[in-house]
PDB file of C-alpha atoms and ligand atoms in Angstrom:
ATOM      1  CA  MET A   2      28.036 -12.987  16.834  1.00  0.00           C
ATOM      2  CA  HIS A   3      29.452 -13.442  13.400  1.00  0.00           C
ATOM      3  CA  LEU A   4      31.957 -11.069  12.373  1.00  0.00           C
ATOM      4  CA  LEU A   5      33.833 -10.385   8.814  1.00  0.00           C
ATOM      5  CA  PRO A   6      37.426 -10.667   8.966  1.00  0.00           C
ATOM      6  CA  LEU A   7      38.074  -7.009  10.144  1.00  0.00           C
ATOM      7  CA  SER A   8      41.362  -5.902  11.328  1.00  0.00           C
ATOM      8  CA  ALA A   9      42.074  -6.703  14.986  1.00  0.00           C
ATOM      9  CA  ALA A  10      42.495  -3.227  15.728  1.00  0.00           C
ATOM     10  CA  LEU A  11      38.937  -2.518  15.359  1.00  0.00           C
ATOM     11  CA  LEU A  12      37.726  -5.170  17.665  1.00  0.00           C
ATOM     12  CA  LEU A  13      38.081  -3.023  20.708  1.00  0.00           C
ATOM     13  CA  THR A  14      36.505  -3.652  24.151  1.00  0.00           C
ATOM     14  CA  THR A  15      34.888  -1.070  26.233  1.00  0.00           C
ATOM     15  CA  ALA A  16      35.538  -1.337  30.136  1.00  0.00           C
ATOM     16  CA  SER A  17      32.402  -1.810  31.948  1.00  0.00           C
ATOM     17  CA  ALA A  18      31.513  -0.131  35.165  1.00  0.00           C
ATOM     18  CA  SER A  19      31.597  -3.388  37.357  1.00  0.00           C
ATOM     19  CA  PRO A  20      34.671  -5.492  37.188  1.00  0.00           C
ATOM     20  CA  HIS A  21      32.277  -8.749  37.443  1.00  0.00           C
ATOM     21  CA  HIS A  22      30.171  -7.541  34.494  1.00  0.00           C
ATOM     22  CA  LYS A  23      30.820  -8.920  31.016  1.00  0.00           C
ATOM     23  CA  ARG A  24      32.638  -6.428  28.896  1.00  0.00           C
ATOM     24  CA  ALA A  25      30.871  -5.084  25.727  1.00  0.00           C
ATOM     25  CA  THR A  26      32.551  -5.608  22.465  1.00  0.00           C
ATOM     26  CA  THR A  27      32.668  -2.798  19.833  1.00  0.00           C
ATOM     27  CA  LEU A  28      31.416  -3.997  16.603  1.00  0.00           C
ATOM     28  CA  ILE A  29      31.491  -0.743  14.675  1.00  0.00           C
ATOM     29  CA  PRO A  30      33.936   2.110  16.311  1.00  0.00           C
ATOM     30  CA  LYS A  31      33.317   5.591  16.477  1.00  0.00           C
ATOM     31  CA  THR A  32      36.204   6.106  14.005  1.00  0.00           C
ATOM     32  CA  VAL A  33      34.361   4.586  11.338  1.00  0.00           C
ATOM     33  CA  PHE A  34      33.638   7.861   9.461  1.00  0.00           C
ATOM     34  CA  ASP A  35      36.916   9.383  10.188  1.00  0.00           C
ATOM     35  CA  ASN A  36      38.083   8.885   6.587  1.00  0.00           C
ATOM     36  CA  THR A  37      36.999   7.085   3.241  1.00  0.00           C
ATOM     37  CA  ALA A  38      39.406   4.223   4.161  1.00  0.00           C
ATOM     38  CA  ASN A  39      37.690   3.474   7.693  1.00  0.00           C
ATOM     39  CA  PHE A  40      34.347   3.796   6.111  1.00  0.00           C
ATOM     40  CA  GLU A  41      35.037   1.382   3.138  1.00  0.00           C
ATOM     41  CA  GLN A  42      36.359  -1.043   5.376  1.00  0.00           C
ATOM     42  CA  LEU A  43      32.999  -1.508   7.322  1.00  0.00           C
ATOM     43  CA  PHE A  44      30.559  -0.290   4.833  1.00  0.00           C
ATOM     44  CA  ASN A  45      29.251  -1.074   1.195  1.00  0.00           C
ATOM     45  CA  TYR A  46      27.472   1.289  -1.046  1.00  0.00           C
ATOM     46  CA  ASN A  47      23.698   0.637  -2.022  1.00  0.00           C
ATOM     47  CA  TYR A  48      21.490  -1.460  -0.308  1.00  0.00           C
ATOM     48  CA  PRO A  49      23.136  -4.595   1.548  1.00  0.00           C
ATOM     49  CA  TRP A  50      20.687  -7.055  -0.285  1.00  0.00           C
ATOM     50  CA  GLY A  51      21.860  -5.541  -3.552  1.00  0.00           C
ATOM     51  CA  GLY A  52      20.123  -3.146  -5.548  1.00  0.00           C
ATOM     52  CA  THR A  53      19.965   0.683  -5.828  1.00  0.00           C
ATOM     53  CA  THR A  54      16.285   1.394  -5.757  1.00  0.00           C
ATOM     54  CA  HIS A  55      13.659   0.278  -3.088  1.00  0.00           C
ATOM     55  CA  ASN A  56      10.332   1.944  -1.817  1.00  0.00           C
ATOM     56  CA  GLY A  57      10.596   5.633  -2.870  1.00  0.00           C
ATOM     57  CA  GLY A  58      11.764   7.907  -5.589  1.00  0.00           C
ATOM     58  CA  ALA A  59      15.562   7.776  -5.466  1.00  0.00           C
ATOM     59  CA  ARG A  60      17.970   5.764  -7.292  1.00  0.00           C
ATOM     60  CA  MET A  61      21.364   5.296  -4.906  1.00  0.00           C
ATOM     61  CA  ASP A  62      24.587   5.519  -6.041  1.00  0.00           C
ATOM     62  CA  LYS A  63      28.337   5.846  -4.723  1.00  0.00           C
ATOM     63  CA  ALA A  64      28.716   9.289  -5.952  1.00  0.00           C
ATOM     64  CA  HIS A  65      25.994  10.599  -3.572  1.00  0.00           C
ATOM     65  CA  VAL A  66      27.791   9.406  -0.454  1.00  0.00           C
ATOM     66  CA  ALA A  67      30.775  11.176   1.011  1.00  0.00           C
ATOM     67  CA  ILE A  68      32.870  11.707   4.265  1.00  0.00           C
ATOM     68  CA  SER A  69      32.085  15.398   4.024  1.00  0.00           C
ATOM     69  CA  SER A  70      34.597  16.242   6.921  1.00  0.00           C
ATOM     70  CA  PRO A  71      36.533  13.990   9.234  1.00  0.00           C
ATOM     71  CA  GLY A  72      33.929  11.910  11.281  1.00  0.00           C
ATOM     72  CA  VAL A  73      30.829  12.963   9.341  1.00  0.00           C
ATOM     73  CA  LEU A  74      29.161  10.903   6.495  1.00  0.00           C
ATOM     74  CA  THR A  75      26.887  12.780   4.346  1.00  0.00           C
ATOM     75  CA  ILE A  76      24.344  11.451   1.770  1.00  0.00           C
ATOM     76  CA  THR A  77      23.067  13.996  -0.812  1.00  0.00           C
ATOM     77  CA  ALA A  78      19.810  13.517  -2.618  1.00  0.00           C
ATOM     78  CA  GLN A  79      20.011  15.486  -6.065  1.00  0.00           C
ATOM     79  CA  PRO A  80      16.807  16.042  -8.268  1.00  0.00           C
ATOM     80  CA  VAL A  81      17.135  14.481 -11.582  1.00  0.00           C
ATOM     81  CA  LYS A  82      15.085  13.963 -14.764  1.00  0.00           C
ATOM     82  CA  GLY A  83      15.059  11.118 -17.297  1.00  0.00           C
ATOM     83  CA  GLN A  84      15.763   8.011 -14.971  1.00  0.00           C
ATOM     84  CA  PRO A  85      14.001   4.866 -15.439  1.00  0.00           C
ATOM     85  CA  PRO A  86      11.378   3.945 -12.764  1.00  0.00           C
ATOM     86  CA  ALA A  87      11.794   1.590  -9.814  1.00  0.00           C
ATOM     87  CA  THR A  88       9.753  -1.403  -9.433  1.00  0.00           C
ATOM     88  CA  HIS A  89       8.861  -2.267  -5.918  1.00  0.00           C
ATOM     89  CA  ALA A  90       6.150  -4.830  -4.690  1.00  0.00           C
ATOM     90  CA  GLY A  91       4.912  -4.959  -8.219  1.00  0.00           C
ATOM     91  CA  LYS A  92       4.406  -1.274  -8.917  1.00  0.00           C
ATOM     92  CA  GLN A  93       6.432   1.396 -10.800  1.00  0.00           C
ATOM     93  CA  ILE A  94       7.786   4.280  -8.770  1.00  0.00           C
ATOM     94  CA  PRO A  95       9.051   7.323 -10.787  1.00  0.00           C
ATOM     95  CA  ILE A  96      12.606   8.100  -9.880  1.00  0.00           C
ATOM     96  CA  ASN A  97      12.951  11.819  -9.443  1.00  0.00           C
ATOM     97  CA  TYR A  98      16.339  11.843  -7.401  1.00  0.00           C
ATOM     98  CA  LEU A  99      19.938  10.196  -7.289  1.00  0.00           C
ATOM     99  CA  SER A 100      20.680   9.742  -3.694  1.00  0.00           C
ATOM    100  CA  GLY A 101      22.588   7.259  -1.391  1.00  0.00           C
ATOM    101  CA  ALA A 102      22.271   4.225   0.714  1.00  0.00           C
ATOM    102  CA  VAL A 103      24.932   2.355   2.479  1.00  0.00           C
ATOM    103  CA  GLY A 104      24.915  -1.116   4.481  1.00  0.00           C
ATOM    104  CA  ALA A 105      27.188  -2.464   7.137  1.00  0.00           C
ATOM    105  CA  LYS A 106      29.253  -5.430   5.739  1.00  0.00           C
ATOM    106  CA  GLN A 107      28.701  -7.080   9.159  1.00  0.00           C
ATOM    107  CA  ARG A 108      25.382  -8.780   9.991  1.00  0.00           C
ATOM    108  CA  PHE A 109      24.093  -8.283  13.406  1.00  0.00           C
ATOM    109  CA  THR A 110      22.363 -10.917  15.676  1.00  0.00           C
ATOM    110  CA  VAL A 111      20.727 -10.656  18.958  1.00  0.00           C
ATOM    111  CA  PRO A 112      21.914 -13.850  20.530  1.00  0.00           C
ATOM    112  CA  GLN A 113      20.138 -15.773  23.468  1.00  0.00           C
ATOM    113  CA  ASN A 114      21.017 -13.903  26.637  1.00  0.00           C
ATOM    114  CA  GLY A 115      22.428 -11.085  24.971  1.00  0.00           C
ATOM    115  CA  GLY A 116      21.933  -7.672  23.188  1.00  0.00           C
ATOM    116  CA  LEU A 117      23.282  -4.945  20.692  1.00  0.00           C
ATOM    117  CA  VAL A 118      23.463  -1.140  21.133  1.00  0.00           C
ATOM    118  CA  PHE A 119      23.515   1.188  18.211  1.00  0.00           C
ATOM    119  CA  SER A 120      24.048   4.984  18.775  1.00  0.00           C
ATOM    120  CA  ALA A 121      24.698   7.775  16.308  1.00  0.00           C
ATOM    121  CA  SER A 122      24.011  11.568  15.923  1.00  0.00           C
ATOM    122  CA  PHE A 123      22.143  13.026  12.897  1.00  0.00           C
ATOM    123  CA  GLN A 124      21.353  16.016  10.860  1.00  0.00           C
ATOM    124  CA  ALA A 125      18.236  14.629   9.249  1.00  0.00           C
ATOM    125  CA  THR A 126      15.549  16.746   7.255  1.00  0.00           C
ATOM    126  CA  THR A 127      11.860  16.538   8.043  1.00  0.00           C
ATOM    127  CA  ALA A 128      10.909  18.216   4.863  1.00  0.00           C
ATOM    128  CA  LYS A 129       7.915  16.861   2.749  1.00  0.00           C
ATOM    129  CA  GLY A 130       9.335  14.307   0.266  1.00  0.00           C
ATOM    130  CA  THR A 131      12.577  13.493   2.148  1.00  0.00           C
ATOM    131  CA  TRP A 132      12.861  10.167   3.910  1.00  0.00           C
ATOM    132  CA  PRO A 133      16.250   9.748   5.755  1.00  0.00           C
ATOM    133  CA  ALA A 134      16.601   6.523   7.729  1.00  0.00           C
ATOM    134  CA  PHE A 135      18.974   4.532  10.188  1.00  0.00           C
ATOM    135  CA  TRP A 136      17.486   1.060  10.363  1.00  0.00           C
ATOM    136  CA  LEU A 137      17.806  -2.813  10.866  1.00  0.00           C
ATOM    137  CA  THR A 138      16.049  -5.377   8.507  1.00  0.00           C
ATOM    138  CA  ALA A 139      16.340  -9.096   7.980  1.00  0.00           C
ATOM    139  CA  VAL A 140      18.943 -10.793   6.015  1.00  0.00           C
ATOM    140  CA  GLN A 141      16.505 -13.740   5.340  1.00  0.00           C
ATOM    141  CA  GLY A 142      12.936 -13.288   5.050  1.00  0.00           C
ATOM    142  CA  TRP A 143      11.318 -10.306   6.787  1.00  0.00           C
ATOM    143  CA  PRO A 144      10.503  -9.240   9.442  1.00  0.00           C
ATOM    144  CA  PRO A 145      12.615  -8.548  11.688  1.00  0.00           C
ATOM    145  CA  GLU A 146      12.787  -4.778  10.922  1.00  0.00           C
ATOM    146  CA  VAL A 147      13.504  -2.194  13.477  1.00  0.00           C
ATOM    147  CA  ASP A 148      13.447   1.515  12.351  1.00  0.00           C
ATOM    148  CA  MET A 149      15.944   2.894  14.837  1.00  0.00           C
ATOM    149  CA  ALA A 150      15.138   6.409  13.362  1.00  0.00           C
ATOM    150  CA  GLU A 151      13.227   7.414  10.290  1.00  0.00           C
ATOM    151  CA  TRP A 152      12.012  11.001   9.349  1.00  0.00           C
ATOM    152  CA  LYS A 153       8.975  10.722   6.961  1.00  0.00           C
ATOM    153  CA  GLY A 154       8.759  14.403   5.933  1.00  0.00           C
ATOM    154  CA  SER A 155       6.119  15.289   8.597  1.00  0.00           C
ATOM    155  CA  GLY A 156       8.226  17.261  11.100  1.00  0.00           C
ATOM    156  CA  LYS A 157       8.500  14.085  13.203  1.00  0.00           C
ATOM    157  CA  ILE A 158      10.922  11.252  14.029  1.00  0.00           C
ATOM    158  CA  SER A 159       9.587   7.877  13.901  1.00  0.00           C
ATOM    159  CA  PHE A 160      10.500   4.610  15.827  1.00  0.00           C
ATOM    160  CA  ASN A 161       9.165   1.296  14.514  1.00  0.00           C
ATOM    161  CA  THR A 162       9.215  -2.305  15.276  1.00  0.00           C
ATOM    162  CA  PHE A 163       7.506  -5.004  12.955  1.00  0.00           C
ATOM    163  CA  ASN A 164       6.090  -8.435  13.890  1.00  0.00           C
ATOM    164  CA  THR A 165       4.233  -8.364  10.482  1.00  0.00           C
ATOM    165  CA  SER A 166       3.416  -5.721   7.895  1.00  0.00           C
ATOM    166  CA  SER A 167       0.206  -5.064   9.819  1.00  0.00           C
ATOM    167  CA  SER A 168       1.337  -5.691  13.391  1.00  0.00           C
ATOM    168  CA  VAL A 169       3.753  -2.862  13.913  1.00  0.00           C
ATOM    169  CA  GLN A 170       4.693  -0.741  17.154  1.00  0.00           C
ATOM    170  CA  ALA A 171       5.295   2.716  15.812  1.00  0.00           C
ATOM    171  CA  ARG A 172       6.063   5.748  17.946  1.00  0.00           C
ATOM    172  CA  ASP A 173       6.166   9.206  16.320  1.00  0.00           C
ATOM    173  CA  VAL A 174       7.631  12.081  18.305  1.00  0.00           C
ATOM    174  CA  PRO A 175       7.989  15.964  17.533  1.00  0.00           C
ATOM    175  CA  TYR A 176      11.365  16.638  16.030  1.00  0.00           C
ATOM    176  CA  PRO A 177      12.324  20.473  16.383  1.00  0.00           C
ATOM    177  CA  ASN A 178      15.454  21.806  14.945  1.00  0.00           C
ATOM    178  CA  PRO A 179      16.350  19.249  12.357  1.00  0.00           C
ATOM    179  CA  GLU A 180      19.322  21.395  11.120  1.00  0.00           C
ATOM    180  CA  ALA A 181      20.954  20.649  14.653  1.00  0.00           C
ATOM    181  CA  TRP A 182      22.609  17.328  15.539  1.00  0.00           C
ATOM    182  CA  HIS A 183      20.334  15.020  17.448  1.00  0.00           C
ATOM    183  CA  ASP A 184      21.374  11.790  19.213  1.00  0.00           C
ATOM    184  CA  VAL A 185      19.694   8.469  18.647  1.00  0.00           C
ATOM    185  CA  LYS A 186      20.297   5.250  20.524  1.00  0.00           C
ATOM    186  CA  CYS A 187      18.780   1.865  20.138  1.00  0.00           C
ATOM    187  CA  GLN A 188      19.039  -1.315  22.461  1.00  0.00           C
ATOM    188  CA  LEU A 189      17.959  -4.516  21.386  1.00  0.00           C
ATOM    189  CA  LYS A 190      18.117  -7.314  24.035  1.00  0.00           C
ATOM    190  CA  ASP A 191      16.995 -10.985  24.399  1.00  0.00           C
ATOM    191  CA  ASN A 192      13.599 -10.861  26.190  1.00  0.00           C
ATOM    192  CA  GLY A 193      12.958 -14.739  26.479  1.00  0.00           C
ATOM    193  CA  GLY A 194      10.845 -16.803  24.152  1.00  0.00           C
ATOM    194  CA  GLY A 195      12.494 -15.514  21.089  1.00  0.00           C
ATOM    195  CA  VAL A 196      11.357 -12.044  21.638  1.00  0.00           C
ATOM    196  CA  VAL A 197      13.687  -9.046  21.439  1.00  0.00           C
ATOM    197  CA  GLN A 198      13.092  -6.017  23.582  1.00  0.00           C
ATOM    198  CA  VAL A 199      13.714  -2.801  21.671  1.00  0.00           C
ATOM    199  CA  LYS A 200      14.349   0.298  23.619  1.00  0.00           C
ATOM    200  CA  TYR A 201      14.810   3.751  21.782  1.00  0.00           C
ATOM    201  CA  TRP A 202      16.305   7.071  22.914  1.00  0.00           C
ATOM    202  CA  LEU A 203      16.248  10.694  21.353  1.00  0.00           C
ATOM    203  CA  ASN A 204      18.870  13.112  22.804  1.00  0.00           C
ATOM    204  CA  GLY A 205      19.368  10.790  25.856  1.00  0.00           C
ATOM    205  CA  VAL A 206      15.725  10.594  26.949  1.00  0.00           C
ATOM    206  CA  GLU A 207      14.221   7.281  26.668  1.00  0.00           C
ATOM    207  CA  VAL A 208      11.290   7.418  24.076  1.00  0.00           C
ATOM    208  CA  THR A 209       9.605   3.949  23.957  1.00  0.00           C
ATOM    209  CA  THR A 210      10.103   0.271  24.264  1.00  0.00           C
ATOM    210  CA  HIS A 211       8.728  -2.254  21.807  1.00  0.00           C
ATOM    211  CA  TYR A 212       8.917  -5.906  21.572  1.00  0.00           C
ATOM    212  CA  GLY A 213       9.747  -8.025  18.404  1.00  0.00           C
ATOM    213  CA  ARG A 214       8.386 -11.463  17.821  1.00  0.00           C
ATOM    214  CA  ASP A 215      10.931 -14.270  16.824  1.00  0.00           C
ATOM    215  CA  TYR A 216      13.888 -11.562  16.627  1.00  0.00           C
ATOM    216  CA  VAL A 217      16.497 -13.646  18.544  1.00  0.00           C
ATOM    217  CA  GLY A 218      19.084 -15.280  16.468  1.00  0.00           C
ATOM    218  CA  LYS A 219      17.862 -13.538  13.277  1.00  0.00           C
ATOM    219  CA  ALA A 220      20.773 -11.776  11.117  1.00  0.00           C
ATOM    220  CA  LEU A 221      20.056  -8.128  10.516  1.00  0.00           C
ATOM    221  CA  TYR A 222      21.581  -5.718   7.912  1.00  0.00           C
ATOM    222  CA  LEU A 223      22.225  -2.040   9.223  1.00  0.00           C
ATOM    223  CA  VAL A 224      21.162   0.418   6.601  1.00  0.00           C
ATOM    224  CA  ILE A 225      21.670   4.072   6.374  1.00  0.00           C
ATOM    225  CA  ASN A 226      19.859   5.807   3.408  1.00  0.00           C
ATOM    226  CA  LEU A 227      18.175   8.768   2.222  1.00  0.00           C
ATOM    227  CA  GLN A 228      15.272   7.755   0.300  1.00  0.00           C
ATOM    228  CA  MET A 229      12.866  10.344  -1.048  1.00  0.00           C
ATOM    229  CA  GLU A 230       9.132  10.762  -1.902  1.00  0.00           C
ATOM    230  CA  GLY A 231       7.372   7.414  -1.282  1.00  0.00           C
ATOM    231  CA  SER A 232       5.954   7.233   2.444  1.00  0.00           C
ATOM    232  CA  SER A 233       7.339  11.030   2.871  1.00  0.00           C
ATOM    233  CA  GLY A 234       5.107  12.556   0.343  1.00  0.00           C
ATOM    234  CA  THR A 235       5.320  13.867  -3.224  1.00  0.00           C
ATOM    235  CA  PRO A 236       6.577  16.266  -4.626  1.00  0.00           C
ATOM    236  CA  GLY A 237      10.140  16.301  -2.616  1.00  0.00           C
ATOM    237  CA  PRO A 238      12.198  19.084  -2.789  1.00  0.00           C
ATOM    238  CA  SER A 239      13.478  20.876  -6.125  1.00  0.00           C
ATOM    239  CA  LYS A 240      16.990  21.284  -4.550  1.00  0.00           C
ATOM    240  CA  ASN A 241      19.653  19.012  -3.071  1.00  0.00           C
ATOM    241  CA  THR A 242      18.923  17.522   0.335  1.00  0.00           C
ATOM    242  CA  THR A 243      21.440  16.290   2.669  1.00  0.00           C
ATOM    243  CA  TYR A 244      21.507  13.668   5.398  1.00  0.00           C
ATOM    244  CA  SER A 245      24.583  13.592   7.836  1.00  0.00           C
ATOM    245  CA  ILE A 246      25.593  11.085  10.448  1.00  0.00           C
ATOM    246  CA  ARG A 247      28.358  11.064  13.024  1.00  0.00           C
ATOM    247  CA  ASN A 248      29.528   9.217  16.036  1.00  0.00           C
ATOM    248  CA  LEU A 249      27.988   5.940  14.952  1.00  0.00           C
ATOM    249  CA  GLU A 250      28.969   3.264  17.230  1.00  0.00           C
ATOM    250  CA  VAL A 251      27.610  -0.317  17.443  1.00  0.00           C
ATOM    251  CA  THR A 252      28.393  -2.430  20.617  1.00  0.00           C
ATOM    252  CA  THR A 253      27.307  -5.529  22.290  1.00  0.00           C
ATOM    253  CA  LEU A 254      25.214  -5.145  25.372  1.00  0.00           C
TER     254      LEU A 254
HETATM  255  C1  NAG B  16       4.890  -8.054  18.515  1.00  0.00           C
HETATM  256  O1  NAG B  16       5.188  -9.247  19.306  1.00  0.00           O
HETATM  257  C2  NAG B  16       5.529  -8.987  20.631  1.00  0.00           C
HETATM  258  C3  NAG B  16       6.022 -10.364  21.061  1.00  0.00           C
HETATM  259  O2  NAG B  16       5.023 -11.390  21.123  1.00  0.00           O
HETATM  260  C4  NAG B  16       4.365  -8.479  21.514  1.00  0.00           C
HETATM  261  O3  NAG B  16       4.765  -8.119  22.897  1.00  0.00           O
HETATM  262  C5  NAG B  16       3.986  -7.217  20.911  1.00  0.00           C
HETATM  263  O4  NAG B  16       2.994  -6.494  21.630  1.00  0.00           O
HETATM  264  C6  NAG B  16       3.649  -7.384  19.425  1.00  0.00           C
HETATM  265  N1  NAG B  16       3.300  -6.136  18.603  1.00  0.00           N
HETATM  266  C7  NAG B  16       2.068  -5.788  18.017  1.00  0.00           C
HETATM  267  C8  NAG B  16       1.938  -4.495  17.536  1.00  0.00           C
HETATM  268  O5  NAG B  16       1.275  -6.843  18.300  1.00  0.00           O
HETATM  269  C1  NAG B  17      24.017  18.686  -5.811  1.00  0.00           C
HETATM  270  O1  NAG B  17      24.555  17.489  -5.516  1.00  0.00           O
HETATM  271  C2  NAG B  17      25.377  16.982  -6.308  1.00  0.00           C
HETATM  272  C3  NAG B  17      25.985  15.739  -5.907  1.00  0.00           C
HETATM  273  O2  NAG B  17      26.570  15.823  -4.670  1.00  0.00           O
HETATM  274  C4  NAG B  17      26.630  18.000  -6.828  1.00  0.00           C
HETATM  275  O3  NAG B  17      27.483  17.568  -7.756  1.00  0.00           O
HETATM  276  C5  NAG B  17      25.902  19.388  -7.069  1.00  0.00           C
HETATM  277  O4  NAG B  17      26.795  20.256  -7.280  1.00  0.00           O
HETATM  278  C6  NAG B  17      25.109  19.811  -6.160  1.00  0.00           C
HETATM  279  N1  NAG B  17      24.242  21.167  -6.647  1.00  0.00           N
HETATM  280  C7  NAG B  17      24.129  22.160  -5.938  1.00  0.00           C
HETATM  281  C8  NAG B  17      23.241  23.300  -6.384  1.00  0.00           C
HETATM  282  O5  NAG B  17      24.666  22.189  -4.835  1.00  0.00           O
END
């Protein structure tokens, strides 16, 4: 596991149930959103590969990302006019919103015989034209991509694991009461032969298990963003949309 030089205080360990079991290492502690200084120590603004636009109708900037109260990160998508379009996969996409994306400064890698656990709680909208997401994607090449949670404007939450763009394991489940906090957990574990087993939980209930080919040893970006329109439908809302996350924690297995 490669770590950026963080303060030693952030490299906490979590006691395990059995004294013979290897201790899990905390890679991102639950205090990460307690204040802007903690957040900015571990995250950068905009997409971690560089850039402020991607595959939808939002242009990201720092001004639309905030620690809205101690422990809570909130991204706001604001309708705008007069923005230049984005270009993605050779196509122009109209930009109708300013919004936010943040990426962890650390890269995350499932090592041989190891694993990673990502957990957080969300207030995420499922309205048409809104596309909040919590996801992992390859630092070099593509895939791997693990959509640990995304909401594509359909009233559902989606969990996706990609082998290629056409070979995707995808599970959509109903997502009632989006205005309430919902807990998401995703565990990635070496399954042998370069394959990573990906398990997904929603509100403490295991939802599905996927397998990612050639995922072991591949560095991943962690991205939290509020994209708009694109896969979530058009037009999106004419008012501000918010997406909040708290209790983010990343540990080794
Ligand atoms: C992706 O690859 C894994 C490992 O080979 C396999 O178990 C899984 O079924 C594949 N997914 C799809 C959609 O083919
Ligand atoms: C919409 O969001 C922007 C950016 O956070 C903020 O400046 C503006 O006041 C918000 N507008 C409303 C009507 O809440």
